[in-house]
Amino acid sequence: MNGQLAEHLQPAEETLEAEKASFLKQPKAVWATAIAAVFAFMGIGLVDPILPAIAKNLDATPSQVSLLFTSYFLVTAVAMLVTGFVSSRIGGKKTLMTGLALIVVFASLSGFSGSVSELVGFRAGWGLGNALFVATALAVIVGVASGGAGTAIILYEAALGLGISLGPLLGALLGGWQWRAPFFGTAVLMAVGFIALMVLLPKTPAPAKKARLRDPLLALGHKGLRTTAASALFYNYGFFTILAFTPFILGMDAYGIGAVFFGWGVAVAVFSVFVAPMLQRRFGTNNVLVGTLAALMLDLIGLGLAAGHSVPAVVVLVIVAGTLLGINNTLYTELAMEVSDSPRPVASAGYNFVRWMGGALAPFAAAQLGEHFGPQLPFFAGAVALLLAIAVALGGRKFLAAHEPHLV
């Protein structure tokens, strides 16, 4: 019996060792794209530490400032529908560089904003560049990375986690000096990423088959992808309730908020790269997904109970949320890439169109709820969204079951 068990475990152990080795042995093009992705993802949490400062300096309410997230993610979501159309005609490299160039332009313009409405508008343009870059970066990394799609997705999630953790840190370091500085800092970093891709990423020819504008929506006809995207929509509502609303209840300066969300981002990065694959192999994708969604729902309830009463409890629960968000980010991304028979760029576009709608809605809705009903209700609403994410995942469980790793 023991001999048979050893024989069963040996191939799995060899696979794990091979994946670890291939994770670091990547072409320069992969590292260049991943580094540029880190810079791009820094833009998500960059404004977190300076939200109160923006509200004060531009004489805006929290809900008005929250539109910085809403405009960014709404445009990102809608633009996802055209990313495949564009990249299939001009190639991945040109699409990536176009996205980076747009981010450089609109991040710079954001720094010159004279009103909150101007800043919201420039963040919308930033979202267009983000969509072109983010959707294409995942497809490019999957296409050129060694070690298979699983390794590529972990690399992508590592870039996401690192970017999300460094964004608040950069926002705090620069924003503590001047609230406009983080925008100019981001523009410089994205320009560096642009040059790195121009030099290191080989030309990526356009696919033989050009994507149609309706392809991402047609891809959502697949029940597995549709289930993944719908569940991720509600999950992202909870995610961005924490990210966008919590800074207003911490009562800290830019440095304090940046420190909290740096710790949060580190938790996202570590658990997405190291913990999620381990749990997935041990317990299966669906079980881990539902379990971590349930834990995140309880975390949001805890945040609601602590909001307005205990800042230390809020800080601890935010960091704990980072661990759960990191696990779920990896699981959702892998499901979106692998659960359907659509080409990965098309599946990614359809999935991201739906899920970023949650990111667009949550910041404004949370701020409105907080302004009118107190700081507790936004988190309770986020918990309800997580309950819906669980219900969708359980309802479509059989459609996701085909995408299960071999348990060890």
Tab-separated table of C-alpha atoms in Angstrom:
chain	number	residue	atom	x	y	z
A	1	MET	CA	0.000	0.000	0.000
A	2	ASN	CA	2.760	2.428	0.994
A	3	GLY	CA	4.655	1.577	-2.174
A	4	GLN	CA	1.607	2.322	-4.315
A	5	LEU	CA	1.083	5.612	-2.492
A	6	ALA	CA	4.695	6.585	-3.064
A	7	GLU	CA	4.392	5.763	-6.747
A	8	HIS	CA	1.255	7.918	-6.945
A	9	LEU	CA	2.836	10.895	-5.198
A	10	GLN	CA	6.156	10.800	-7.058
A	11	PRO	CA	4.857	12.127	-10.418
A	12	ALA	CA	3.025	14.928	-8.614
A	13	GLU	CA	6.190	15.854	-6.700
A	14	GLU	CA	8.197	15.824	-9.923
A	15	THR	CA	5.593	18.081	-11.535
A	16	LEU	CA	5.818	20.537	-8.637
A	17	GLU	CA	9.620	20.615	-8.870
A	18	ALA	CA	9.441	21.180	-12.625
A	19	GLU	CA	6.999	24.050	-12.154
A	20	LYS	CA	9.216	25.686	-9.520
A	21	ALA	CA	12.223	25.442	-11.820
A	22	SER	CA	10.355	26.784	-14.856
A	23	PHE	CA	8.885	29.679	-12.858
A	24	LEU	CA	12.273	31.420	-12.684
A	25	LYS	CA	13.676	30.277	-16.030
A	26	GLN	CA	11.735	32.587	-18.306
A	27	PRO	CA	12.689	34.465	-21.489
A	28	LYS	CA	13.596	38.138	-21.133
A	29	ALA	CA	10.389	39.058	-22.930
A	30	VAL	CA	8.348	37.475	-20.129
A	31	TRP	CA	10.192	39.416	-17.430
A	32	ALA	CA	9.888	42.660	-19.393
A	33	THR	CA	6.135	42.163	-19.766
A	34	ALA	CA	5.754	41.147	-16.133
A	35	ILE	CA	7.687	44.204	-14.900
A	36	ALA	CA	5.577	46.485	-17.073
A	37	ALA	CA	2.513	44.731	-15.633
A	38	VAL	CA	3.748	45.510	-12.110
A	39	PHE	CA	3.905	49.194	-13.043
A	40	ALA	CA	0.447	49.044	-14.632
A	41	PHE	CA	-1.137	47.366	-11.604
A	42	MET	CA	0.437	49.954	-9.324
A	43	GLY	CA	-2.108	52.348	-10.794
A	44	ILE	CA	-4.965	50.470	-9.105
A	45	GLY	CA	-3.915	51.188	-5.538
A	46	LEU	CA	-1.842	54.282	-6.229
A	47	VAL	CA	-4.615	56.707	-5.308
A	48	ASP	CA	-5.616	54.911	-2.096
A	49	PRO	CA	-3.318	56.810	0.309
A	50	ILE	CA	-4.134	60.176	-1.278
A	51	LEU	CA	-7.942	59.854	-1.485
A	52	PRO	CA	-8.508	62.011	1.635
A	53	ALA	CA	-5.913	64.524	0.398
A	54	ILE	CA	-7.557	64.720	-3.033
A	55	ALA	CA	-10.944	65.270	-1.393
A	56	LYS	CA	-9.508	68.050	0.778
A	57	ASN	CA	-7.478	69.821	-1.922
A	58	LEU	CA	-10.149	69.624	-4.619
A	59	ASP	CA	-13.026	70.317	-2.215
A	60	ALA	CA	-14.768	67.038	-3.028
A	61	THR	CA	-16.865	64.510	-1.107
A	62	PRO	CA	-15.767	60.877	-0.659
A	63	SER	CA	-18.341	59.719	-3.232
A	64	GLN	CA	-17.040	62.261	-5.760
A	65	VAL	CA	-13.465	61.105	-5.169
A	66	SER	CA	-14.579	57.466	-5.447
A	67	LEU	CA	-15.397	58.200	-9.086
A	68	LEU	CA	-11.632	58.000	-9.680
A	69	PHE	CA	-12.079	54.244	-9.337
A	70	THR	CA	-15.463	54.086	-11.038
A	71	SER	CA	-14.441	55.907	-14.224
A	72	TYR	CA	-11.192	53.934	-14.380
A	73	PHE	CA	-12.818	50.514	-14.040
A	74	LEU	CA	-15.925	51.296	-16.083
A	75	VAL	CA	-13.832	52.298	-19.083
A	76	THR	CA	-11.500	49.352	-18.438
A	77	ALA	CA	-14.482	46.964	-18.454
A	78	VAL	CA	-16.060	48.279	-21.656
A	79	ALA	CA	-12.702	48.586	-23.422
A	80	MET	CA	-12.044	44.909	-22.708
A	81	LEU	CA	-14.528	44.144	-25.486
A	82	VAL	CA	-12.236	45.752	-28.079
A	83	THR	CA	-8.841	44.573	-26.838
A	84	GLY	CA	-8.981	41.313	-28.787
A	85	PHE	CA	-10.222	43.135	-31.882
A	86	VAL	CA	-7.255	45.515	-31.694
A	87	SER	CA	-4.537	43.011	-30.757
A	88	SER	CA	-5.587	40.542	-33.460
A	89	ARG	CA	-4.990	43.257	-36.048
A	90	ILE	CA	-1.830	44.995	-34.860
A	91	GLY	CA	-0.262	42.241	-32.740
A	92	GLY	CA	0.363	41.886	-29.016
A	93	LYS	CA	3.479	44.064	-28.796
A	94	LYS	CA	1.921	47.091	-30.483
A	95	THR	CA	-1.208	46.721	-28.357
A	96	LEU	CA	0.843	46.596	-25.150
A	97	MET	CA	2.849	49.651	-26.152
A	98	THR	CA	-0.272	51.579	-27.170
A	99	GLY	CA	-1.783	50.852	-23.758
A	100	LEU	CA	1.377	51.969	-21.954
A	101	ALA	CA	1.578	55.152	-24.021
A	102	LEU	CA	-2.025	56.039	-23.127
A	103	ILE	CA	-1.310	55.469	-19.434
A	104	VAL	CA	1.741	57.755	-19.609
A	105	VAL	CA	-0.335	60.515	-21.218
A	106	PHE	CA	-3.352	60.297	-18.918
A	107	ALA	CA	-1.356	59.740	-15.721
A	108	SER	CA	0.563	62.925	-16.537
A	109	LEU	CA	-2.648	64.831	-17.259
A	110	SER	CA	-4.098	63.562	-13.956
A	111	GLY	CA	-1.262	65.295	-12.145
A	112	PHE	CA	-2.237	68.604	-13.727
A	113	SER	CA	-5.946	68.327	-12.825
A	114	GLY	CA	-7.576	71.437	-11.410
A	115	SER	CA	-10.844	69.844	-10.347
A	116	VAL	CA	-12.175	66.456	-9.337
A	117	SER	CA	-14.190	66.222	-12.586
A	118	GLU	CA	-11.025	66.688	-14.647
A	119	LEU	CA	-9.253	64.055	-12.589
A	120	VAL	CA	-12.157	61.617	-13.028
A	121	GLY	CA	-12.053	62.194	-16.787
A	122	PHE	CA	-8.315	61.632	-17.033
A	123	ARG	CA	-8.625	58.452	-14.949
A	124	ALA	CA	-11.145	57.240	-17.539
A	125	GLY	CA	-8.527	57.680	-20.273
A	126	TRP	CA	-6.062	55.882	-18.012
A	127	GLY	CA	-8.569	53.018	-17.823
A	128	LEU	CA	-8.558	52.682	-21.618
A	129	GLY	CA	-4.786	52.274	-21.633
A	130	ASN	CA	-5.036	49.856	-18.719
A	131	ALA	CA	-7.525	47.675	-20.597
A	132	LEU	CA	-5.359	47.459	-23.720
A	133	PHE	CA	-2.326	46.561	-21.633
A	134	VAL	CA	-3.751	44.247	-18.980
A	135	ALA	CA	-5.821	41.953	-21.211
A	136	THR	CA	-3.003	41.653	-23.745
A	137	ALA	CA	-0.245	41.205	-21.135
A	138	LEU	CA	-1.853	38.053	-19.786
A	139	ALA	CA	-2.197	36.580	-23.270
A	140	VAL	CA	1.410	37.507	-24.152
A	141	ILE	CA	2.816	36.013	-20.935
A	142	VAL	CA	0.809	32.808	-21.426
A	143	GLY	CA	2.015	32.648	-25.027
A	144	VAL	CA	5.752	33.089	-24.442
A	145	ALA	CA	6.339	31.794	-20.899
A	146	SER	CA	7.984	28.434	-20.340
A	147	GLY	CA	6.335	25.911	-18.023
A	148	GLY	CA	2.786	26.017	-19.357
A	149	ALA	CA	-0.286	28.136	-18.739
A	150	GLY	CA	-0.319	27.458	-14.982
A	151	THR	CA	3.168	28.915	-14.514
A	152	ALA	CA	2.312	31.884	-16.728
A	153	ILE	CA	-0.814	32.658	-14.719
A	154	ILE	CA	1.149	32.537	-11.461
A	155	LEU	CA	3.681	34.947	-12.991
A	156	TYR	CA	0.835	37.251	-13.990
A	157	GLU	CA	-0.718	37.071	-10.530
A	158	ALA	CA	2.708	37.734	-8.981
A	159	ALA	CA	2.921	40.907	-11.072
A	160	LEU	CA	-0.620	41.820	-10.019
A	161	GLY	CA	0.118	41.268	-6.334
A	162	LEU	CA	3.430	43.109	-6.438
A	163	GLY	CA	1.865	46.019	-8.312
A	164	ILE	CA	-1.079	46.232	-5.925
A	165	SER	CA	1.294	46.227	-2.924
A	166	LEU	CA	3.739	48.763	-4.344
A	167	GLY	CA	1.032	51.115	-5.632
A	168	PRO	CA	-0.101	52.303	-2.171
A	169	LEU	CA	3.534	52.497	-1.050
A	170	LEU	CA	4.450	54.763	-3.970
A	171	GLY	CA	1.250	56.741	-3.467
A	172	ALA	CA	2.137	57.269	0.198
A	173	LEU	CA	5.791	58.167	-0.333
A	174	LEU	CA	5.063	60.676	-3.066
A	175	GLY	CA	1.595	61.684	-1.898
A	176	GLY	CA	2.832	62.581	1.575
A	177	TRP	CA	4.872	65.298	-0.116
A	178	GLN	CA	2.316	66.445	-2.721
A	179	TRP	CA	-0.897	64.732	-3.815
A	180	ARG	CA	-0.125	65.307	-7.508
A	181	ALA	CA	3.286	63.602	-7.323
A	182	PRO	CA	2.067	59.953	-7.493
A	183	PHE	CA	0.506	60.589	-10.886
A	184	PHE	CA	3.733	61.954	-12.323
A	185	GLY	CA	5.668	59.102	-10.693
A	186	THR	CA	3.408	56.562	-12.371
A	187	ALA	CA	3.888	58.262	-15.737
A	188	VAL	CA	7.664	57.922	-15.370
A	189	LEU	CA	7.428	54.225	-14.414
A	190	MET	CA	5.128	53.455	-17.340
A	191	ALA	CA	7.524	55.223	-19.692
A	192	VAL	CA	10.276	52.941	-18.374
A	193	GLY	CA	8.017	49.941	-19.006
A	194	PHE	CA	7.339	51.199	-22.530
A	195	ILE	CA	11.066	51.355	-23.298
A	196	ALA	CA	11.691	47.925	-21.756
A	197	LEU	CA	9.022	46.298	-23.922
A	198	MET	CA	10.195	48.113	-27.014
A	199	VAL	CA	13.716	46.730	-26.517
A	200	LEU	CA	13.121	43.266	-25.009
A	201	LEU	CA	9.804	42.011	-26.392
A	202	PRO	CA	10.142	40.557	-29.889
A	203	LYS	CA	7.585	41.489	-32.482
A	204	THR	CA	4.419	39.474	-31.990
A	205	PRO	CA	2.639	38.895	-35.284
A	206	ALA	CA	-1.093	39.361	-35.488
A	207	PRO	CA	-3.025	36.067	-35.270
A	208	ALA	CA	-4.049	34.420	-38.515
A	209	LYS	CA	-7.704	34.719	-37.450
A	210	LYS	CA	-8.859	38.216	-36.572
A	211	ALA	CA	-11.128	38.565	-33.554
A	212	ARG	CA	-14.549	40.102	-33.997
A	213	LEU	CA	-15.976	42.713	-31.638
A	214	ARG	CA	-18.735	40.345	-30.557
A	215	ASP	CA	-16.424	37.404	-29.806
A	216	PRO	CA	-15.937	38.192	-26.057
A	217	LEU	CA	-19.701	38.364	-25.570
A	218	LEU	CA	-20.181	35.136	-27.532
A	219	ALA	CA	-17.507	33.499	-25.352
A	220	LEU	CA	-19.691	34.212	-22.330
A	221	GLY	CA	-22.216	31.823	-23.826
A	222	HIS	CA	-20.037	29.053	-22.393
A	223	LYS	CA	-21.619	28.173	-19.045
A	224	GLY	CA	-18.288	27.661	-17.295
A	225	LEU	CA	-16.897	31.053	-18.344
A	226	ARG	CA	-20.212	32.773	-17.647
A	227	THR	CA	-20.330	31.263	-14.156
A	228	THR	CA	-16.746	32.346	-13.477
A	229	ALA	CA	-17.361	35.900	-14.695
A	230	ALA	CA	-20.657	36.341	-12.822
A	231	SER	CA	-19.189	35.083	-9.557
A	232	ALA	CA	-16.131	37.316	-10.068
A	233	LEU	CA	-18.384	40.353	-10.572
A	234	PHE	CA	-19.803	40.039	-7.044
A	235	TYR	CA	-16.380	39.083	-5.670
A	236	ASN	CA	-14.873	42.243	-7.160
A	237	TYR	CA	-17.595	44.310	-5.536
A	238	GLY	CA	-16.352	43.118	-2.155
A	239	PHE	CA	-12.713	43.499	-3.217
A	240	PHE	CA	-13.061	47.155	-4.193
A	241	THR	CA	-15.288	48.026	-1.278
A	242	ILE	CA	-12.272	47.260	0.894
A	243	LEU	CA	-9.772	48.983	-1.387
A	244	ALA	CA	-11.714	52.168	-2.141
A	245	PHE	CA	-13.742	52.845	1.011
A	246	THR	CA	-11.461	51.814	3.873
A	247	PRO	CA	-9.040	54.792	3.464
A	248	PHE	CA	-11.847	57.150	4.486
A	249	ILE	CA	-12.446	55.430	7.834
A	250	LEU	CA	-8.827	54.878	8.926
A	251	GLY	CA	-8.292	58.484	10.010
A	252	MET	CA	-4.635	58.314	8.935
A	253	ASP	CA	-2.383	60.445	6.771
A	254	ALA	CA	-1.044	59.258	3.411
A	255	TYR	CA	1.874	57.429	5.041
A	256	GLY	CA	-0.380	55.507	7.422
A	257	ILE	CA	-2.865	54.512	4.733
A	258	GLY	CA	0.001	53.549	2.432
A	259	ALA	CA	1.540	51.329	5.118
A	260	VAL	CA	-1.762	49.521	5.738
A	261	PHE	CA	-2.389	48.845	2.077
A	262	PHE	CA	1.223	47.924	1.429
A	263	GLY	CA	0.785	45.153	3.999
A	264	TRP	CA	-2.514	44.249	2.362
A	265	GLY	CA	-0.864	44.103	-1.069
A	266	VAL	CA	2.020	41.957	0.179
A	267	ALA	CA	-0.548	39.504	1.542
A	268	VAL	CA	-2.285	39.481	-1.848
A	269	ALA	CA	1.003	38.773	-3.632
A	270	VAL	CA	2.283	36.046	-1.292
A	271	PHE	CA	-0.965	34.117	-1.095
A	272	SER	CA	-1.698	34.370	-4.832
A	273	VAL	CA	1.696	32.969	-5.810
A	274	PHE	CA	2.556	30.491	-3.063
A	275	VAL	CA	-0.581	29.511	-1.183
A	276	ALA	CA	-3.285	29.380	-3.877
A	277	PRO	CA	-1.622	26.649	-6.015
A	278	MET	CA	-0.918	24.533	-2.928
A	279	LEU	CA	-4.514	24.729	-1.681
A	280	GLN	CA	-5.840	24.129	-5.170
A	281	ARG	CA	-3.885	20.908	-5.555
A	282	ARG	CA	-4.847	19.704	-2.114
A	283	PHE	CA	-8.557	20.527	-2.025
A	284	GLY	CA	-9.615	21.338	-5.601
A	285	THR	CA	-10.426	24.650	-7.269
A	286	ASN	CA	-14.139	24.776	-6.466
A	287	ASN	CA	-13.748	23.866	-2.796
A	288	VAL	CA	-11.015	26.449	-2.233
A	289	LEU	CA	-12.918	29.111	-4.170
A	290	VAL	CA	-16.120	28.698	-2.171
A	291	GLY	CA	-14.233	28.381	1.114
A	292	THR	CA	-12.200	31.556	0.651
A	293	LEU	CA	-15.257	33.474	-0.586
A	294	ALA	CA	-17.065	32.461	2.616
A	295	ALA	CA	-14.074	33.542	4.725
A	296	LEU	CA	-13.948	36.878	2.900
A	297	MET	CA	-17.664	37.376	3.545
A	298	LEU	CA	-17.026	36.918	7.275
A	299	ASP	CA	-14.084	39.316	7.043
A	300	LEU	CA	-16.339	41.980	5.506
A	301	ILE	CA	-18.896	41.463	8.267
A	302	GLY	CA	-16.071	41.944	10.769
A	303	LEU	CA	-15.023	45.161	9.011
A	304	GLY	CA	-18.598	46.383	9.226
A	305	LEU	CA	-18.709	45.708	12.960
A	306	ALA	CA	-15.319	47.365	13.525
A	307	ALA	CA	-15.846	50.410	11.259
A	308	GLY	CA	-16.153	53.554	13.355
A	309	HIS	CA	-15.249	51.699	16.543
A	310	SER	CA	-11.749	50.183	16.291
A	311	VAL	CA	-9.103	51.270	13.808
A	312	PRO	CA	-6.660	48.493	14.891
A	313	ALA	CA	-9.334	45.862	14.181
A	314	VAL	CA	-9.979	47.403	10.759
A	315	VAL	CA	-6.252	47.290	9.950
A	316	VAL	CA	-5.961	43.621	10.953
A	317	LEU	CA	-9.060	42.639	8.972
A	318	VAL	CA	-7.795	44.492	5.892
A	319	ILE	CA	-4.530	42.523	5.997
A	320	VAL	CA	-6.441	39.255	6.494
A	321	ALA	CA	-8.627	40.158	3.529
A	322	GLY	CA	-5.453	40.469	1.441
A	323	THR	CA	-4.623	36.801	2.045
A	324	LEU	CA	-8.070	35.706	0.852
A	325	LEU	CA	-8.104	38.065	-2.110
A	326	GLY	CA	-4.729	36.738	-3.233
A	327	ILE	CA	-6.007	33.151	-3.285
A	328	ASN	CA	-9.193	34.042	-5.124
A	329	ASN	CA	-7.444	36.204	-7.722
A	330	THR	CA	-5.359	33.244	-8.857
A	331	LEU	CA	-8.304	30.834	-8.913
A	332	TYR	CA	-10.569	33.156	-10.880
A	333	THR	CA	-7.847	34.000	-13.410
A	334	GLU	CA	-6.999	30.354	-13.995
A	335	LEU	CA	-10.658	29.427	-14.390
A	336	ALA	CA	-11.195	32.247	-16.874
A	337	MET	CA	-8.223	31.123	-18.952
A	338	GLU	CA	-8.888	27.397	-18.908
A	339	VAL	CA	-12.561	26.646	-18.279
A	340	SER	CA	-13.863	27.358	-21.811
A	341	ASP	CA	-12.789	26.421	-25.321
A	342	SER	CA	-12.463	30.065	-26.444
A	343	PRO	CA	-9.022	31.469	-27.316
A	344	ARG	CA	-7.439	32.858	-24.159
A	345	PRO	CA	-7.437	36.540	-25.257
A	346	VAL	CA	-11.123	36.288	-26.124
A	347	ALA	CA	-12.031	34.486	-22.902
A	348	SER	CA	-9.997	37.016	-20.903
A	349	ALA	CA	-11.785	39.938	-22.570
A	350	GLY	CA	-15.257	38.538	-21.899
A	351	TYR	CA	-14.411	37.633	-18.317
A	352	ASN	CA	-12.789	40.978	-17.548
A	353	PHE	CA	-15.693	42.904	-19.100
A	354	VAL	CA	-18.049	41.363	-16.554
A	355	ARG	CA	-15.825	41.272	-13.484
A	356	TRP	CA	-14.529	44.851	-13.744
A	357	MET	CA	-18.122	46.060	-13.603
A	358	GLY	CA	-17.998	45.056	-9.933
A	359	GLY	CA	-14.882	47.183	-9.523
A	360	ALA	CA	-16.631	50.111	-11.209
A	361	LEU	CA	-19.780	49.927	-9.075
A	362	ALA	CA	-18.336	49.232	-5.619
A	363	PRO	CA	-16.332	52.429	-4.884
A	364	PHE	CA	-19.178	54.840	-5.656
A	365	ALA	CA	-21.878	52.667	-4.080
A	366	ALA	CA	-19.796	52.152	-0.938
A	367	ALA	CA	-19.094	55.875	-0.588
A	368	GLN	CA	-22.762	56.730	-1.063
A	369	LEU	CA	-23.832	54.160	1.516
A	370	GLY	CA	-21.183	55.433	3.917
A	371	GLU	CA	-22.198	59.070	3.514
A	372	HIS	CA	-25.904	58.421	4.020
A	373	PHE	CA	-26.058	55.445	6.390
A	374	GLY	CA	-22.742	55.313	8.249
A	375	PRO	CA	-19.405	53.510	7.752
A	376	GLN	CA	-20.741	50.060	8.648
A	377	LEU	CA	-23.229	49.554	5.822
A	378	PRO	CA	-20.749	49.544	2.881
A	379	PHE	CA	-18.998	46.511	4.346
A	380	PHE	CA	-22.254	44.695	5.068
A	381	ALA	CA	-23.273	45.332	1.443
A	382	GLY	CA	-19.929	43.885	0.384
A	383	ALA	CA	-20.654	40.802	2.482
A	384	VAL	CA	-23.995	40.373	0.675
A	385	ALA	CA	-22.119	40.596	-2.644
A	386	LEU	CA	-19.786	37.813	-1.482
A	387	LEU	CA	-22.811	35.687	-0.570
A	388	LEU	CA	-24.054	36.142	-4.140
A	389	ALA	CA	-20.591	35.209	-5.478
A	390	ILE	CA	-20.775	31.970	-3.472
A	391	ALA	CA	-24.306	31.244	-4.717
A	392	VAL	CA	-23.245	31.697	-8.349
A	393	ALA	CA	-20.167	29.494	-7.891
A	394	LEU	CA	-22.209	26.738	-6.238
A	395	GLY	CA	-24.984	27.027	-8.818
A	396	GLY	CA	-22.505	26.552	-11.664
A	397	ARG	CA	-20.311	24.061	-9.843
A	398	LYS	CA	-20.780	21.317	-12.419
A	399	PHE	CA	-19.674	23.659	-15.217
A	400	LEU	CA	-16.422	24.384	-13.367
A	401	ALA	CA	-15.813	20.787	-12.318
A	402	ALA	CA	-14.002	19.910	-15.549
A	403	HIS	CA	-11.267	22.340	-14.534
A	404	GLU	CA	-9.836	20.578	-11.526
A	405	PRO	CA	-6.170	19.798	-10.887
A	406	HIS	CA	-5.081	16.367	-9.783
A	407	LEU	CA	-5.379	16.340	-6.022
A	408	VAL	CA	-2.287	15.349	-4.049
